[in-house]
Amino acid sequence: MQIILKNHSLNNLNTLRCRSVAANFIELTDIDLLSEVSDFIEKTNSKFFVLGGGSNLILPEKYDGLVIYNKLSGIDCIEEHSEYVLIKAMAGVIWDEFVAYTINKGWFGLENLSLIPGTVGASPIQNIGAYGAEVADFIEYVEVYDIQTNTVKQINNAGCNFSYRNSIFKLRPNYIVIAVTFRLLKDAILNYKYADLSKCLTDITNLTALDLRNCIIKIRQAKLPDPNQIGNVGSFFHNPILNNAKVNPLKLAYPGMPVYILDDDNSKVSAGWLIDNLGLKGFRQNNLGVYPKQALVLVNYDSSTQTEVLEFARMIQDKVKAKYGISLNIEPIIISKGG
Ligand code: EPU
């Protein structure tokens, strides 16, 4: 197929700025191309993965399969009611441009998810979340192309099996997200209770979604590195969810440790704090480091490889395990060499 490019560099298509080359690469600008993509995969027996904004991936030096670069574009209001709208965005739309668009229209829900890097299509996969909100709360359904059966499927919210930074899509590599439909409110229920937000918002009497968005942009810009300036994938580790029997002795040993009680059995512990408390904030080894303003973010100061990134992460995981007995899981998706 002519439209498939060979040995295409991914260096500028992943925000961690890992050195990476794809054996085969296609820019998906039209859904009609997917049947050809499916033929190519079948004929060559290739592995594939879908690339959106590349903001939550750790890419290998050489990927032997096919990279499908999702550039499907367009936003469409498909139903409007007195209380809510159903708004569909194609998978390749830049997430934050979509958030800005909805706020501009006077629709509420996505303001707390402002400035998260990446695309609309990636948002359900890891159920993006920030400042007390998760995208799962606003998704009506997700449309996917099943590359195995060459059919389009619509998966409703319950079928997505959303949980903390997780969904059914992580288990279904044969699904290519083509569009996401959101249910957004016409009347504001603004969510400004998250600690950082209440600190930044001094006057909440006439608070608008745009005020909240601007405040979140300010906090994110102060805490998180801009991927255009310095390679990163946002949070590198999950905040571990632990049994309270394990958390209680840690709380006694470390009274300053932030703990979020989830239910009678489980609590979420802040991975950033665990790393920070080891004195690793700002630590640097060769081209990799722990971001000086937020210890949950690892940064790539130059073009490191996946192997180097994972070795650096392993060193942090080992130190956390040794000090607190907690295993940290890597949050971004690790793409293997393929074949
Ligand atoms: N903390 C430290 N030191 C640090 C970092 C954090 O002590 O270096 C403490 C903070 O003081 C706070 C607690 O840890 O008490 C939590 O920190 P923060 O509110 O900054 O959030 P986080 O748990 O580090 C999560 C998400 C972020 C999201 C923020 C804000 C995960 C894995 N990360 O981070 O999401 O922006 O909350 O809601 O859940 C992402 O997924 O890429 C991401 C950036």
XYZ file of C-alpha atoms and ligand atoms in Angstrom, residues 129-131 164-165 194 196 220 223-224 233-235 237-239 258 260 270 272-273 276 281 294-296 331, ligand 1:
71
model
C -8.437 12.391 35.464
C -7.362 15.495 37.324
C -8.542 17.857 40.068
C -8.833 4.646 38.108
C -6.667 5.269 34.994
C -9.910 19.769 45.262
C -5.129 22.916 45.145
C -0.633 22.623 35.830
C 3.724 21.962 38.587
C 4.037 19.988 35.377
C 4.480 11.781 30.051
C 2.873 13.513 33.038
C 2.564 11.176 36.025
C 3.494 5.990 38.191
C -0.005 5.184 39.410
C -0.909 6.343 42.880
C -1.093 12.062 52.142
C -7.026 9.263 50.477
C 0.449 9.568 46.851
C 4.721 11.628 44.305
C 5.051 12.051 48.055
C 9.743 13.112 47.217
C 12.876 15.334 43.724
C 6.601 17.263 40.990
C 8.251 13.984 41.951
C 5.650 11.832 40.166
C 1.267 4.520 34.373
N 3.244 15.469 46.623
C 4.458 15.652 47.258
N 5.578 15.763 46.493
C 5.532 15.703 45.136
C 4.307 15.476 44.498
C 3.162 15.381 45.257
O 4.534 15.730 48.475
O 6.602 15.819 44.513
C 2.029 15.398 47.431
C 1.219 16.689 47.270
O 1.612 17.677 48.168
C -0.199 16.216 47.507
C -0.180 14.779 46.980
O 1.177 14.379 46.930
O -0.490 16.169 48.886
C -0.830 14.648 45.614
O -0.164 15.483 44.667
P -0.941 16.193 43.460
O -2.196 16.819 43.911
O 0.053 17.045 42.737
O -1.411 15.005 42.544
P -0.754 13.604 42.170
O -1.395 12.555 42.968
O 0.716 13.718 42.209
C -2.635 13.180 40.352
C -2.700 12.701 38.936
C -2.307 13.830 37.982
C -3.257 14.998 38.178
C -3.162 15.450 39.665
C -4.126 16.553 40.000
C -2.224 10.294 38.964
C -1.254 9.208 38.626
N -1.819 11.556 38.743
O -1.255 13.484 40.628
O -2.456 13.354 36.645
O -2.923 16.093 37.331
O -3.471 14.315 40.521
O -5.423 16.051 40.056
O -3.338 9.993 39.404
C -1.269 12.346 34.830
O -1.986 11.370 34.969
O -0.369 12.388 33.943
C -1.410 13.484 35.740
C -0.588 14.516 35.695
